[in-house]
PDB file of C-alpha atoms in Angstrom:
ATOM      1  CA  ASP A   1       0.000   0.000   0.000  1.00  0.00           C
ATOM      2  CA  TYR A   2       1.078   3.580  -0.610  1.00  0.00           C
ATOM      3  CA  GLN A   3       1.506   4.491   3.052  1.00  0.00           C
ATOM      4  CA  SER A   4       3.926   1.600   3.694  1.00  0.00           C
ATOM      5  CA  MET A   5       5.895   2.419   0.562  1.00  0.00           C
ATOM      6  CA  ALA A   6       6.011   6.102   1.476  1.00  0.00           C
ATOM      7  CA  SER A   7       7.282   5.396   4.994  1.00  0.00           C
ATOM      8  CA  GLN A   8      10.033   3.123   3.624  1.00  0.00           C
ATOM      9  CA  ALA A   9      11.017   5.635   0.931  1.00  0.00           C
ATOM     10  CA  ALA A  10      11.067   8.563   3.365  1.00  0.00           C
ATOM     11  CA  GLY A  11      14.281   7.306   4.978  1.00  0.00           C
ATOM     12  CA  VAL A  12      16.169   7.299   1.668  1.00  0.00           C
ATOM     13  CA  PRO A  13      17.847  10.460   0.331  1.00  0.00           C
ATOM     14  CA  LYS A  14      16.540  12.273  -2.741  1.00  0.00           C
ATOM     15  CA  GLY A  15      17.740  10.452  -5.832  1.00  0.00           C
ATOM     16  CA  ALA A  16      17.297   7.033  -4.199  1.00  0.00           C
ATOM     17  CA  ASN A  17      21.057   6.598  -3.747  1.00  0.00           C
ATOM     18  CA  VAL A  18      21.533   7.172  -7.472  1.00  0.00           C
ATOM     19  CA  ILE A  19      18.970   4.584  -8.619  1.00  0.00           C
ATOM     20  CA  PHE A  20      16.596   5.614 -11.388  1.00  0.00           C
ATOM     21  CA  PHE A  21      13.421   3.737 -12.278  1.00  0.00           C
ATOM     22  CA  TYR A  22      11.964   4.017 -15.787  1.00  0.00           C
ATOM     23  CA  PRO A  23       8.392   2.665 -15.649  1.00  0.00           C
ATOM     24  CA  HIS A  24       8.082   1.636 -19.304  1.00  0.00           C
ATOM     25  CA  LEU A  25       6.637  -1.787 -18.482  1.00  0.00           C
ATOM     26  CA  THR A  26       4.427  -1.777 -21.598  1.00  0.00           C
ATOM     27  CA  GLY A  27       6.579   0.536 -23.683  1.00  0.00           C
ATOM     28  CA  ALA A  28       6.758   4.285 -23.190  1.00  0.00           C
ATOM     29  CA  THR A  29       3.419   6.011 -23.366  1.00  0.00           C
ATOM     30  CA  SER A  30       2.719   9.728 -23.093  1.00  0.00           C
ATOM     31  CA  PRO A  31       4.538  11.910 -23.989  1.00  0.00           C
ATOM     32  CA  TYR A  32       6.966   9.656 -25.923  1.00  0.00           C
ATOM     33  CA  TRP A  33       4.843   6.937 -27.556  1.00  0.00           C
ATOM     34  CA  LYS A  34       7.684   4.444 -28.019  1.00  0.00           C
ATOM     35  CA  PRO A  35       6.194   0.921 -27.832  1.00  0.00           C
ATOM     36  CA  HIS A  36       9.644  -0.727 -28.038  1.00  0.00           C
ATOM     37  CA  ALA A  37      10.933   0.999 -24.862  1.00  0.00           C
ATOM     38  CA  SER A  38      11.700  -1.135 -21.831  1.00  0.00           C
ATOM     39  CA  CYS A  39      11.398  -0.679 -18.111  1.00  0.00           C
ATOM     40  CA  ALA A  40      14.686  -0.256 -16.265  1.00  0.00           C
ATOM     41  CA  LEU A  41      16.233   0.123 -12.842  1.00  0.00           C
ATOM     42  CA  TYR A  42      19.427   2.008 -13.599  1.00  0.00           C
ATOM     43  CA  VAL A  43      22.527   2.030 -11.351  1.00  0.00           C
ATOM     44  CA  LEU A  44      21.359  -0.863  -9.195  1.00  0.00           C
ATOM     45  CA  SER A  45      24.117  -2.509  -7.122  1.00  0.00           C
ATOM     46  CA  LEU A  46      24.595  -5.011  -4.320  1.00  0.00           C
ATOM     47  CA  GLU A  47      24.449  -2.060  -1.922  1.00  0.00           C
ATOM     48  CA  SER A  48      20.964  -1.116  -3.117  1.00  0.00           C
ATOM     49  CA  GLY A  49      18.216  -1.917  -0.662  1.00  0.00           C
ATOM     50  CA  LYS A  50      14.484  -2.432  -0.894  1.00  0.00           C
ATOM     51  CA  ASP A  51      13.861   1.085   0.451  1.00  0.00           C
ATOM     52  CA  ASP A  52      16.131   2.574  -2.246  1.00  0.00           C
ATOM     53  CA  ILE A  53      14.185   0.758  -4.951  1.00  0.00           C
ATOM     54  CA  ILE A  54      10.834   1.870  -3.544  1.00  0.00           C
ATOM     55  CA  ARG A  55      11.994   5.495  -3.514  1.00  0.00           C
ATOM     56  CA  ALA A  56      13.337   5.127  -7.059  1.00  0.00           C
ATOM     57  CA  VAL A  57       9.956   3.762  -8.201  1.00  0.00           C
ATOM     58  CA  LEU A  58       8.087   6.669  -6.595  1.00  0.00           C
ATOM     59  CA  GLU A  59      10.528   9.235  -7.993  1.00  0.00           C
ATOM     60  CA  GLY A  60      10.399   7.585 -11.437  1.00  0.00           C
ATOM     61  CA  GLY A  61       6.618   7.959 -11.489  1.00  0.00           C
ATOM     62  CA  CYS A  62       6.953  11.625 -10.545  1.00  0.00           C
ATOM     63  CA  PHE A  63       9.625  12.172 -13.214  1.00  0.00           C
ATOM     64  CA  GLN A  64       7.270  10.697 -15.817  1.00  0.00           C
ATOM     65  CA  LEU A  65       4.536  13.081 -14.693  1.00  0.00           C
ATOM     66  CA  LYS A  66       7.045  15.934 -15.016  1.00  0.00           C
ATOM     67  CA  SER A  67       7.872  14.819 -18.568  1.00  0.00           C
ATOM     68  CA  ASN A  68       4.170  15.033 -19.402  1.00  0.00           C
ATOM     69  CA  LEU A  69       3.838  18.422 -17.718  1.00  0.00           C
ATOM     70  CA  VAL A  70       6.811  19.759 -19.689  1.00  0.00           C
ATOM     71  CA  ALA A  71       5.191  18.545 -22.941  1.00  0.00           C
ATOM     72  CA  ILE A  72       1.834  20.115 -22.026  1.00  0.00           C
ATOM     73  CA  GLU A  73       3.439  23.428 -21.127  1.00  0.00           C
ATOM     74  CA  GLU A  74       5.402  23.488 -24.394  1.00  0.00           C
ATOM     75  CA  LEU A  75       2.105  23.201 -26.282  1.00  0.00           C
ATOM     76  CA  THR A  76       0.054  25.551 -24.099  1.00  0.00           C
ATOM     77  CA  SER A  77       1.357  27.691 -21.252  1.00  0.00           C
ATOM     78  CA  PRO A  78       2.855  27.174 -17.787  1.00  0.00           C
ATOM     79  CA  ARG A  79       0.520  25.594 -15.253  1.00  0.00           C
ATOM     80  CA  GLU A  80       0.000  27.407 -11.977  1.00  0.00           C
ATOM     81  CA  ASN A  81      -0.530  24.157 -10.068  1.00  0.00           C
ATOM     82  CA  VAL A  82      -1.337  20.495 -10.576  1.00  0.00           C
ATOM     83  CA  ILE A  83      -4.431  18.745  -9.221  1.00  0.00           C
ATOM     84  CA  ILE A  84      -3.894  15.186  -7.989  1.00  0.00           C
ATOM     85  CA  PHE A  85      -6.318  12.466  -6.900  1.00  0.00           C
ATOM     86  CA  GLY A  86      -6.452   8.740  -6.259  1.00  0.00           C
ATOM     87  CA  GLY A  87      -4.755   6.320  -3.884  1.00  0.00           C
ATOM     88  CA  GLY A  88      -1.203   7.682  -4.009  1.00  0.00           C
ATOM     89  CA  ALA A  89      -2.499  11.218  -3.648  1.00  0.00           C
ATOM     90  CA  ARG A  90      -3.589  10.394  -0.085  1.00  0.00           C
ATOM     91  CA  SER A  91       0.025  10.028   1.067  1.00  0.00           C
ATOM     92  CA  PRO A  92       1.564  13.253   2.446  1.00  0.00           C
ATOM     93  CA  PHE A  93       5.014  11.960   1.425  1.00  0.00           C
ATOM     94  CA  ILE A  94       3.930  11.421  -2.193  1.00  0.00           C
ATOM     95  CA  GLN A  95       2.122  14.785  -2.238  1.00  0.00           C
ATOM     96  CA  GLN A  96       5.309  16.575  -1.171  1.00  0.00           C
ATOM     97  CA  LEU A  97       7.505  14.496  -3.476  1.00  0.00           C
ATOM     98  CA  LEU A  98       5.330  15.400  -6.451  1.00  0.00           C
ATOM     99  CA  ALA A  99       5.239  19.103  -5.507  1.00  0.00           C
ATOM    100  CA  ASP A 100       9.047  19.113  -5.213  1.00  0.00           C
ATOM    101  CA  VAL A 101       9.660  17.237  -8.491  1.00  0.00           C
ATOM    102  CA  LEU A 102       7.149  19.358 -10.443  1.00  0.00           C
ATOM    103  CA  ASP A 103       8.292  22.527  -8.658  1.00  0.00           C
ATOM    104  CA  ARG A 104       4.778  23.851  -8.314  1.00  0.00           C
ATOM    105  CA  PRO A 105       1.926  23.598  -5.846  1.00  0.00           C
ATOM    106  CA  VAL A 106      -0.008  20.353  -5.840  1.00  0.00           C
ATOM    107  CA  VAL A 107      -3.727  20.600  -5.110  1.00  0.00           C
ATOM    108  CA  VAL A 108      -4.997  17.422  -3.464  1.00  0.00           C
ATOM    109  CA  SER A 109      -8.567  16.762  -4.573  1.00  0.00           C
ATOM    110  CA  PRO A 110     -10.926  16.096  -1.677  1.00  0.00           C
ATOM    111  CA  THR A 111     -12.456  13.244  -3.705  1.00  0.00           C
ATOM    112  CA  SER A 112     -10.819  10.339  -5.497  1.00  0.00           C
ATOM    113  CA  GLU A 113     -13.833   9.858  -7.794  1.00  0.00           C
ATOM    114  CA  THR A 114     -12.956  12.748 -10.082  1.00  0.00           C
ATOM    115  CA  ALA A 115     -14.594  11.359 -13.229  1.00  0.00           C
ATOM    116  CA  LEU A 116     -17.910  11.066 -11.408  1.00  0.00           C
ATOM    117  CA  LEU A 117     -17.402  14.495  -9.887  1.00  0.00           C
ATOM    118  CA  GLY A 118     -16.827  16.011 -13.341  1.00  0.00           C
ATOM    119  CA  ALA A 119     -19.995  14.362 -14.656  1.00  0.00           C
ATOM    120  CA  ALA A 120     -21.948  15.672 -11.653  1.00  0.00           C
ATOM    121  CA  MET A 121     -20.564  19.178 -12.228  1.00  0.00           C
ATOM    122  CA  LEU A 122     -21.660  19.132 -15.866  1.00  0.00           C
ATOM    123  CA  ALA A 123     -25.070  17.741 -14.917  1.00  0.00           C
ATOM    124  CA  GLY A 124     -25.417  20.479 -12.302  1.00  0.00           C
ATOM    125  CA  LEU A 125     -24.486  23.056 -14.900  1.00  0.00           C
ATOM    126  CA  GLY A 126     -27.068  21.625 -17.312  1.00  0.00           C
ATOM    127  CA  CYS A 127     -29.757  21.679 -14.598  1.00  0.00           C
ATOM    128  CA  ASP A 128     -28.932  25.282 -13.612  1.00  0.00           C
ATOM    129  CA  ILE A 129     -27.651  24.260 -10.171  1.00  0.00           C
ATOM    130  CA  PHE A 130     -24.492  26.230 -11.011  1.00  0.00           C
ATOM    131  CA  ASP A 131     -24.450  29.561 -12.845  1.00  0.00           C
ATOM    132  CA  ASP A 132     -21.311  28.642 -14.763  1.00  0.00           C
ATOM    133  CA  LEU A 133     -18.408  26.213 -14.778  1.00  0.00           C
ATOM    134  CA  GLU A 134     -16.254  28.506 -12.621  1.00  0.00           C
ATOM    135  CA  GLU A 135     -18.866  28.395  -9.839  1.00  0.00           C
ATOM    136  CA  ALA A 136     -19.037  24.586 -10.093  1.00  0.00           C
ATOM    137  CA  LYS A 137     -15.247  24.304  -9.856  1.00  0.00           C
ATOM    138  CA  ARG A 138     -15.100  26.683  -6.898  1.00  0.00           C
ATOM    139  CA  ILE A 139     -17.736  24.708  -4.991  1.00  0.00           C
ATOM    140  CA  VAL A 140     -16.315  21.238  -5.640  1.00  0.00           C
ATOM    141  CA  ARG A 141     -12.764  22.338  -4.819  1.00  0.00           C
ATOM    142  CA  GLN A 142     -13.743  23.359  -1.301  1.00  0.00           C
ATOM    143  CA  GLY A 143     -11.687  21.382   1.149  1.00  0.00           C
ATOM    144  CA  ALA A 144      -8.836  20.798  -1.285  1.00  0.00           C
ATOM    145  CA  GLN A 145      -5.400  20.845   0.331  1.00  0.00           C
ATOM    146  CA  VAL A 146      -2.488  22.673  -1.322  1.00  0.00           C
ATOM    147  CA  VAL A 147       1.051  21.313  -0.923  1.00  0.00           C
ATOM    148  CA  SER A 148       3.787  23.753  -1.934  1.00  0.00           C
ATOM    149  CA  PRO A 149       7.225  22.672  -3.151  1.00  0.00           C
ATOM    150  CA  HIS A 150      10.247  23.184  -0.929  1.00  0.00           C
ATOM    151  CA  PRO A 151      12.638  25.348  -3.023  1.00  0.00           C
ATOM    152  CA  ALA A 152      15.807  23.465  -2.006  1.00  0.00           C
ATOM    153  CA  ASN A 153      14.215  20.092  -2.830  1.00  0.00           C
ATOM    154  CA  ALA A 154      12.837  21.419  -6.124  1.00  0.00           C
ATOM    155  CA  GLY A 155      16.342  22.556  -7.096  1.00  0.00           C
ATOM    156  CA  GLU A 156      17.809  19.128  -6.344  1.00  0.00           C
ATOM    157  CA  TYR A 157      15.034  17.410  -8.250  1.00  0.00           C
ATOM    158  CA  HIS A 158      15.586  19.689 -11.239  1.00  0.00           C
ATOM    159  CA  GLU A 159      19.167  18.396 -11.445  1.00  0.00           C
ATOM    160  CA  LEU A 160      18.092  14.784 -10.892  1.00  0.00           C
ATOM    161  CA  PHE A 161      15.451  15.121 -13.618  1.00  0.00           C
ATOM    162  CA  GLN A 162      18.126  16.229 -16.107  1.00  0.00           C
ATOM    163  CA  SER A 163      20.185  13.101 -15.288  1.00  0.00           C
ATOM    164  CA  TYR A 164      17.060  10.943 -15.421  1.00  0.00           C
ATOM    165  CA  ARG A 165      16.171  12.231 -18.905  1.00  0.00           C
ATOM    166  CA  GLU A 166      19.724  11.702 -20.223  1.00  0.00           C
ATOM    167  CA  PHE A 167      19.544   7.956 -19.690  1.00  0.00           C
ATOM    168  CA  GLU A 168      15.885   7.803 -20.666  1.00  0.00           C
ATOM    169  CA  ASN A 169      16.751   9.249 -24.075  1.00  0.00           C
ATOM    170  CA  ARG A 170      18.991   6.224 -24.621  1.00  0.00           C
ATOM    171  CA  LEU A 171      16.249   3.863 -23.439  1.00  0.00           C
ATOM    172  CA  LEU A 172      13.788   5.437 -25.857  1.00  0.00           C
ATOM    173  CA  ALA A 173      16.096   5.187 -28.857  1.00  0.00           C
ATOM    174  CA  ASP A 174      14.752   2.677 -31.375  1.00  0.00           C
ATOM    175  CA  PRO A 175      17.418  -0.023 -31.889  1.00  0.00           C
ATOM    176  CA  LYS A 176      15.975  -0.889 -35.310  1.00  0.00           C
ATOM    177  CA  ALA A 177      16.270   2.734 -36.458  1.00  0.00           C
ATOM    178  CA  GLU A 178      19.862   2.866 -35.177  1.00  0.00           C
ATOM    179  CA  GLU A 179      20.666  -0.361 -37.095  1.00  0.00           C
ATOM    180  CA  LYS A 180      19.343   1.207 -40.303  1.00  0.00           C
ATOM    181  CA  ASP A 181      21.442   4.336 -39.693  1.00  0.00           C
ATOM    182  CA  ARG A 182      24.635   2.239 -39.491  1.00  0.00           C
ATOM    183  CA  THR A 183      23.974   0.462 -42.790  1.00  0.00           C
TER     184      THR A 183
END
């Protein structure tokens, strides 16, 4: 469960003792769309412990979310904050980790059933319960918690993300395309 993983990971330094996890278990999805990509634990050694691996897995998930955020912001504009929901979003450790990696406030949704909430908001708008979508959003966001990034952690994670992406670029390279380039 997330709380057990978070408590184990909390005792490990940022960067998981130099272990990186690339969660491409079924190929790389958004924003890369590379079906040939593989999952990897990079820089694993005999000194690596279970807690290091758990932290690497959590950080790897956050780094993938950052990759998506970077792609979204390149196409649109910078996001003021990020709204999170679901099982992992209930962990204060994961909330802070995500805020630090993304280097922006994370808004923790008071409900995990966000798809149903969105449908209810639209139904309420259609039935004139809300005057407009802004009113609906304001009402349903009541009780949301905001977790701000710690500047020092965000700076460290910025550097770690650059290292993470360097190796990931190699993982995402298509070996068949490279073979064709050599011939």
